[in-house]
Amino acid sequence: MRTAFALLARRWLLGGVVLVTLPAMAQPQLPQLAPAAAVVPGERLSDWLLRNAGPQTDFTALHWSANAERGPQERLRVAVADSLGPQHPVARLLAHMPLTGRLAVAHHDARWLQGVPQEDPVLDGGQTVRLLARPERVAVLADTGSVCLLPHQPGAFARDYVQACAADGARGGTGAVDWAWVAQPDGRVARYGVAAWNAQAQDQPGPGAWIWAPARAADVSQATSDNLARFLGTQIPAEVLLPQLGQAFRTAALPAGAAAISPARDLELKASDWGEIGLLQTPTARMEDAGAVRMVLSAGWPYSRVNVMLQPLSWMETGFRYTDVANQLYGPTIAGGQSYKDKSIDVKFRLLQEDDNTPQVALGMRDIGGTGLFSGEYLVANKRWGNWDASLGLGWGYLGARGNIKAPLGFLGDAFKTRGTADVGQGGTVNSGGMFHGDAAPIGGVQWHTPLDSLVLKAELDGNDYRTEPFGTNLNASSPLNFGAVYRYSPYVDLSAAWERGDRLALSVNLHTALDKLESPKVMDPALPRVEPLAPADSAAPMPAAQNWAGMARALGLHTGWKVLELDQQFSTLTLRAETDGALFVQERAERAITVMHSLAAPAVRHFVLQLQERGVALSHIAVDRAEWVAQHTRPQAPALKLPAAQLYPGNTPVAPVREAPVYQQPFDDAITMEWGPSYSQILGGPN
């Protein structure tokens, strides 16, 4: 249905921007586009901003556009239409939206851009820059094609805008929304979970943002939604665009106090006393992202554990532990009465991922490669509701020693009705014959992320009655319920305290991080030269003197660790031949080498060739277009205009002529060389 508001047909073309005027009583005053100031080819965006922006100028929706990007944006729109269908209401709406050629800008402050030239675009005749008056509204686009405009409210999140449109009847969707894509006014796009089962910490939508919120029942693929949100990120704010296009929209308002509601938070994943993601004594189906690693030190008499857990894959958690058993001697002949030590290995597999109706399900085994003193298996499911996360499952062996459920897998055969004592000798053998055998017990519990961000409370039903502990020990547990609290002391340290077995205090420390996010500044490395714009080529420029070639070789060796064998320049090509000797991170070293060569080479050099070898065997040739490489390191570029700066060829592919007498050659050295350095090794398995 077209909007009931009457649009005046009065339009002006100011700097290529169409302005639309609405009746004063029909709609709130809408911000309008400022005319596009002329672009001086070759100037930086920072210079344009200093020339055209005043002290009170708002940069919320700065638009830098390049004609070359309109083609890729059209392909993006076609991909969405092909997925949804050309007659889909959302596809029809997108068909009316202009191809802006908009590109993202790292920062809108001119002085910041001047200090970071690699993020400061160089403008040319095919580009435009426009400043908009500060937008006032946020747009929610539903899978029905309807658009709901709401006043921007500081402190409100995507879920608040989506829920307000649905409650007002303005969203027009077909049901609950699980995911929302936010295209911020500066063009950045992000996807957030907005339902109770997948809520995530998120940035607030800015004024002028678009929110794409397809209903769960719409069954729109994530790839299609990603493309659609990226296309919306190229558009001007909906409050300006839709009246220009004559497209219908509805208005709604956030309820009073919406911004006061606590923001959505990520699901807190905490380790159990055993190191895996779980409650206290029981595991859950939850897993961290791939790359996670943690060391959990836990103590609850008579057991003290050192757990090292890894997440090598998003669907698999594994690790090992050492357990000290305080009430058992290691051996009668051990001097000093040393307590018993045990080693074990765990693994957990995710079988199902959680969605709106389905819980997350995991299958796991404890102590599969040690002595089997604590061996047990489990099948557990988890379902989340906002700050609450509940688990329920079955445990066998040590996890299910209470035996409330008689042989759940007994229907598979008599062998599954009993569970014999683990017999793995001195350890190191997988006790696969007894897995999931015998009686089981229910396990599970609940975790609550309190209003205090750093505090999580836990309660669980333990499947172990502690009457048949290793070495015939009976610990006389007075309660099957355990209660605990986890306090996040820092981003990498969790402290936990629990009351377990009805009469025992347990404490643990969790040291955790993510290997894929680790970084460490190499403060001892010499600083690389700054990449400066390439000077115009001058065929009359003198060739570097002989001592300069030796200086370049020394600089290359200093910054890369390579042994420079030869340097040669023929016409506009500078060739480096170097011995890498198995150095890691070759791509990073190559970037360092190109940076050094660019800083020292004559302006007439337009191509670099890196001939790399290892122990005399040619590995690869890297051919570099110097001008393109410099452009990509000194300013952001339109992706459609980017060319490959480097080409990789096999080691035996000739990419540059070879001369018998290069301009620089490493002096022959027949001395014997040696290398030394620290090392560490760990063996998993065996009885020690």
Tab-separated table of N, CA, C and O in Angstrom, residues 428-495:
chain	number	residue	atom	x	y	z
A	428	GLY	N	47.216	-45.508	29.516
A	428	GLY	CA	47.614	-45.343	28.127
A	428	GLY	C	46.786	-46.141	27.156
A	428	GLY	O	47.035	-46.099	25.955
A	429	THR	N	45.793	-46.911	27.623
A	429	THR	CA	44.944	-47.721	26.755
A	429	THR	C	43.506	-47.244	26.865
A	429	THR	O	43.006	-46.998	27.957
A	430	VAL	N	42.829	-47.108	25.738
A	430	VAL	CA	41.440	-46.657	25.734
A	430	VAL	C	40.540	-47.793	26.199
A	430	VAL	O	40.588	-48.901	25.659
A	431	ASN	N	39.706	-47.505	27.184
A	431	ASN	CA	38.794	-48.514	27.724
A	431	ASN	C	37.465	-48.453	26.962
A	431	ASN	O	36.423	-48.092	27.504
A	432	SER	N	37.513	-48.797	25.683
A	432	SER	CA	36.325	-48.663	24.842
A	432	SER	C	35.283	-49.733	25.132
A	432	SER	O	34.092	-49.538	24.857
A	433	GLY	N	35.676	-50.857	25.709
A	433	GLY	CA	34.726	-51.944	25.922
A	433	GLY	C	33.657	-51.644	26.952
A	433	GLY	O	32.583	-52.258	26.930
A	434	GLY	N	33.898	-50.703	27.861
A	434	GLY	CA	32.915	-50.433	28.893
A	434	GLY	C	32.141	-49.146	28.707
A	434	GLY	O	31.313	-48.795	29.552
A	435	MET	N	32.367	-48.430	27.612
A	435	MET	CA	31.716	-47.137	27.410
A	435	MET	C	30.214	-47.287	27.248
A	435	MET	O	29.757	-48.152	26.486
A	436	PHE	N	29.447	-46.464	27.954
A	436	PHE	CA	27.985	-46.406	27.890
A	436	PHE	C	27.351	-47.727	28.345
A	436	PHE	O	26.227	-48.027	27.979
A	437	HIS	N	28.084	-48.503	29.127
A	437	HIS	CA	27.559	-49.749	29.666
A	437	HIS	C	27.042	-49.525	31.090
A	437	HIS	O	27.512	-48.657	31.819
A	438	GLY	N	26.095	-50.357	31.471
A	438	GLY	CA	25.613	-50.369	32.839
A	438	GLY	C	24.586	-49.294	33.135
A	438	GLY	O	24.012	-48.663	32.237
A	439	ASP	N	24.327	-49.119	34.432
A	439	ASP	CA	23.318	-48.160	34.874
A	439	ASP	C	23.817	-46.731	34.664
A	439	ASP	O	25.016	-46.466	34.541
A	440	ALA	N	22.847	-45.823	34.647
A	440	ALA	CA	23.153	-44.408	34.443
A	440	ALA	C	22.381	-43.580	35.457
A	440	ALA	O	21.568	-44.097	36.235
A	441	ALA	N	22.620	-42.298	35.441
A	441	ALA	CA	21.928	-41.373	36.344
A	441	ALA	C	21.689	-40.061	35.607
A	441	ALA	O	22.495	-39.671	34.750
A	442	PRO	N	20.600	-39.379	35.928
A	442	PRO	CA	20.369	-38.065	35.311
A	442	PRO	C	21.365	-37.041	35.838
A	442	PRO	O	21.732	-37.050	37.012
A	443	ILE	N	21.815	-36.196	34.955
A	443	ILE	CA	22.690	-35.086	35.328
A	443	ILE	C	22.112	-33.816	34.709
A	443	ILE	O	21.377	-33.865	33.727
A	444	GLY	N	22.431	-32.695	35.261
A	444	GLY	CA	21.943	-31.447	34.690
A	444	GLY	C	21.920	-30.353	35.727
A	444	GLY	O	22.319	-30.532	36.886
A	445	GLY	N	21.462	-29.197	35.306
A	445	GLY	CA	21.395	-28.068	36.206
A	445	GLY	C	21.090	-26.797	35.459
A	445	GLY	O	20.645	-26.808	34.308
A	446	VAL	N	21.352	-25.683	36.116
A	446	VAL	CA	21.021	-24.385	35.543
A	446	VAL	C	22.120	-23.393	35.894
A	446	VAL	O	22.759	-23.487	36.948
A	447	GLN	N	22.342	-22.476	34.978
A	447	GLN	CA	23.307	-21.401	35.166
A	447	GLN	C	22.589	-20.077	34.962
A	447	GLN	O	21.819	-19.919	34.014
A	448	TRP	N	22.856	-19.115	35.843
A	448	TRP	CA	22.219	-17.798	35.744
A	448	TRP	C	23.290	-16.723	35.707
A	448	TRP	O	24.105	-16.611	36.611
A	449	HIS	N	23.255	-15.937	34.627
A	449	HIS	CA	24.147	-14.786	34.506
A	449	HIS	C	23.482	-13.619	35.207
A	449	HIS	O	22.509	-13.054	34.715
A	450	THR	N	23.990	-13.256	36.361
A	450	THR	CA	23.350	-12.254	37.203
A	450	THR	C	23.445	-10.864	36.577
A	450	THR	O	24.222	-10.642	35.627
A	451	PRO	N	22.677	-9.897	37.091
A	451	PRO	CA	22.813	-8.515	36.586
A	451	PRO	C	24.229	-7.973	36.698
A	451	PRO	O	24.600	-7.069	35.950
A	452	LEU	N	25.000	-8.497	37.634
A	452	LEU	CA	26.411	-8.140	37.720
A	452	LEU	C	27.158	-8.905	36.628
A	452	LEU	O	27.238	-10.139	36.659
A	453	ASP	N	27.698	-8.205	35.647
A	453	ASP	CA	28.280	-8.847	34.466
A	453	ASP	C	29.313	-9.911	34.809
A	453	ASP	O	29.436	-10.921	34.106
A	454	SER	N	30.067	-9.698	35.866
A	454	SER	CA	31.183	-10.596	36.169
A	454	SER	C	30.799	-11.784	37.036
A	454	SER	O	31.663	-12.589	37.380
A	455	LEU	N	29.507	-11.940	37.373
A	455	LEU	CA	29.103	-13.001	38.304
A	455	LEU	C	28.098	-13.947	37.663
A	455	LEU	O	27.086	-13.514	37.110
A	456	VAL	N	28.379	-15.249	37.768
A	456	VAL	CA	27.497	-16.309	37.284
A	456	VAL	C	27.247	-17.277	38.430
A	456	VAL	O	28.189	-17.689	39.126
A	457	LEU	N	25.988	-17.645	38.642
A	457	LEU	CA	25.626	-18.612	39.671
A	457	LEU	C	25.228	-19.927	39.017
A	457	LEU	O	24.624	-19.939	37.940
A	458	LYS	N	25.539	-21.046	39.701
A	458	LYS	CA	25.279	-22.372	39.156
A	458	LYS	C	24.617	-23.256	40.201
A	458	LYS	O	24.894	-23.139	41.402
A	459	ALA	N	23.759	-24.154	39.731
A	459	ALA	CA	23.184	-25.205	40.572
A	459	ALA	C	23.060	-26.453	39.710
A	459	ALA	O	22.703	-26.362	38.532
A	460	GLU	N	23.326	-27.632	40.284
A	460	GLU	CA	23.306	-28.842	39.476
A	460	GLU	C	22.867	-30.047	40.288
A	460	GLU	O	22.934	-30.059	41.528
A	461	LEU	N	22.411	-31.063	39.542
A	461	LEU	CA	22.133	-32.388	40.080
A	461	LEU	C	23.294	-33.288	39.694
A	461	LEU	O	23.545	-33.515	38.510
A	462	ASP	N	24.015	-33.789	40.693
A	462	ASP	CA	25.184	-34.631	40.457
A	462	ASP	C	24.738	-36.075	40.306
A	462	ASP	O	23.939	-36.588	41.104
A	463	GLY	N	25.244	-36.759	39.280
A	463	GLY	CA	24.883	-38.153	39.052
A	463	GLY	C	25.711	-39.143	39.836
A	463	GLY	O	25.464	-40.354	39.768
A	464	ASN	N	26.692	-38.675	40.597
A	464	ASN	CA	27.576	-39.562	41.354
A	464	ASN	C	27.194	-39.513	42.835
A	464	ASN	O	27.000	-38.436	43.403
A	465	ASP	N	27.082	-40.686	43.472
A	465	ASP	CA	26.780	-40.721	44.908
A	465	ASP	C	28.041	-40.852	45.764
A	465	ASP	O	27.970	-40.864	46.990
A	466	TYR	N	29.227	-41.002	45.144
A	466	TYR	CA	30.523	-41.009	45.812
A	466	TYR	C	30.679	-42.162	46.806
A	466	TYR	O	31.482	-42.093	47.732
A	467	ARG	N	29.919	-43.243	46.597
A	467	ARG	CA	30.053	-44.404	47.472
A	467	ARG	C	31.063	-45.417	46.940
A	467	ARG	O	31.525	-46.276	47.696
A	468	THR	N	31.341	-45.336	45.638
A	468	THR	CA	32.256	-46.303	45.020
A	468	THR	C	33.404	-45.558	44.347
A	468	THR	O	33.648	-45.711	43.152
A	469	GLU	N	34.092	-44.719	45.106
A	469	GLU	CA	35.225	-43.967	44.583
A	469	GLU	C	36.411	-44.896	44.330
A	469	GLU	O	36.435	-46.048	44.794
A	470	PRO	N	37.397	-44.438	43.584
A	470	PRO	CA	38.590	-45.261	43.352
A	470	PRO	C	39.211	-45.755	44.654
A	470	PRO	O	39.152	-45.081	45.690
A	471	PHE	N	39.761	-46.941	44.590
A	471	PHE	CA	40.420	-47.606	45.728
A	471	PHE	C	39.427	-47.947	46.834
A	471	PHE	O	39.792	-48.064	48.000
A	472	GLY	N	38.116	-48.107	46.479
A	472	GLY	CA	37.114	-48.522	47.441
A	472	GLY	C	36.738	-47.466	48.460
A	472	GLY	O	36.154	-47.790	49.506
A	473	THR	N	37.000	-46.217	48.176
A	473	THR	CA	36.696	-45.140	49.121
A	473	THR	C	35.216	-44.783	49.065
A	473	THR	O	34.609	-44.736	47.998
A	474	ASN	N	34.619	-44.515	50.227
A	474	ASN	CA	33.240	-44.039	50.334
A	474	ASN	C	33.283	-42.641	50.950
A	474	ASN	O	33.659	-42.470	52.108
A	475	LEU	N	32.877	-41.623	50.154
A	475	LEU	CA	32.969	-40.248	50.622
A	475	LEU	C	31.685	-39.753	51.284
A	475	LEU	O	31.630	-38.611	51.741
A	476	ASN	N	30.627	-40.596	51.297
A	476	ASN	CA	29.399	-40.272	52.035
A	476	ASN	C	28.834	-38.897	51.667
A	476	ASN	O	28.759	-37.981	52.481
A	477	ALA	N	28.458	-38.724	50.402
A	477	ALA	CA	27.837	-37.471	49.969
A	477	ALA	C	26.469	-37.339	50.615
A	477	ALA	O	25.628	-38.227	50.505
A	478	SER	N	26.214	-36.213	51.269
A	478	SER	CA	24.944	-36.012	51.966
A	478	SER	C	23.874	-35.368	51.093
A	478	SER	O	22.715	-35.299	51.508
A	479	SER	N	24.229	-34.904	49.902
A	479	SER	CA	23.249	-34.271	49.021
A	479	SER	C	23.679	-34.440	47.575
A	479	SER	O	24.879	-34.332	47.266
A	480	PRO	N	22.737	-34.696	46.672
A	480	PRO	CA	23.085	-34.782	45.252
A	480	PRO	C	23.144	-33.417	44.574
A	480	PRO	O	23.448	-33.339	43.378
A	481	LEU	N	22.849	-32.351	45.304
A	481	LEU	CA	22.803	-31.007	44.730
A	481	LEU	C	24.077	-30.244	45.061
A	481	LEU	O	24.545	-30.254	46.205
A	482	ASN	N	24.627	-29.587	44.042
A	482	ASN	CA	25.808	-28.747	44.206
A	482	ASN	C	25.454	-27.308	43.817
A	482	ASN	O	24.676	-27.086	42.881
A	483	PHE	N	26.053	-26.354	44.491
A	483	PHE	CA	25.792	-24.944	44.236
A	483	PHE	C	27.125	-24.209	44.155
A	483	PHE	O	28.048	-24.502	44.929
A	484	GLY	N	27.218	-23.270	43.231
A	484	GLY	CA	28.479	-22.560	43.083
A	484	GLY	C	28.313	-21.201	42.449
A	484	GLY	O	27.240	-20.834	41.944
A	485	ALA	N	29.387	-20.437	42.464
A	485	ALA	CA	29.437	-19.104	41.862
A	485	ALA	C	30.770	-18.950	41.149
A	485	ALA	O	31.803	-19.446	41.618
A	486	VAL	N	30.731	-18.270	39.994
A	486	VAL	CA	31.937	-18.001	39.222
A	486	VAL	C	32.065	-16.494	39.059
A	486	VAL	O	31.118	-15.829	38.608
A	487	TYR	N	33.217	-15.971	39.425
A	487	TYR	CA	33.470	-14.541	39.320
A	487	TYR	C	34.564	-14.303	38.280
A	487	TYR	O	35.649	-14.897	38.358
A	488	ARG	N	34.261	-13.464	37.283
A	488	ARG	CA	35.252	-13.139	36.260
A	488	ARG	C	36.157	-12.034	36.793
A	488	ARG	O	35.806	-10.850	36.772
A	489	TYR	N	37.330	-12.423	37.240
A	489	TYR	CA	38.271	-11.471	37.823
A	489	TYR	C	38.877	-10.566	36.761
A	489	TYR	O	39.121	-9.376	37.000
A	490	SER	N	39.118	-11.124	35.581
A	490	SER	CA	39.659	-10.374	34.453
A	490	SER	C	39.206	-11.092	33.191
A	490	SER	O	38.642	-12.185	33.260
A	491	PRO	N	39.456	-10.504	32.016
A	491	PRO	CA	39.036	-11.203	30.787
A	491	PRO	C	39.629	-12.591	30.619
A	491	PRO	O	39.107	-13.395	29.846
A	492	TYR	N	40.690	-12.903	31.371
A	492	TYR	CA	41.370	-14.187	31.190
A	492	TYR	C	41.420	-15.032	32.455
A	492	TYR	O	42.028	-16.097	32.450
A	493	VAL	N	40.785	-14.582	33.516
A	493	VAL	CA	40.853	-15.301	34.792
A	493	VAL	C	39.460	-15.384	35.400
A	493	VAL	O	38.789	-14.362	35.575
A	494	ASP	N	38.994	-16.614	35.713
A	494	ASP	CA	37.740	-16.849	36.427
A	494	ASP	C	38.061	-17.509	37.769
A	494	ASP	O	38.892	-18.427	37.839
A	495	LEU	N	37.381	-17.069	38.808
A	495	LEU	CA	37.510	-17.664	40.136
A	495	LEU	C	36.182	-18.299	40.516
A	495	LEU	O	35.125	-17.680	40.342
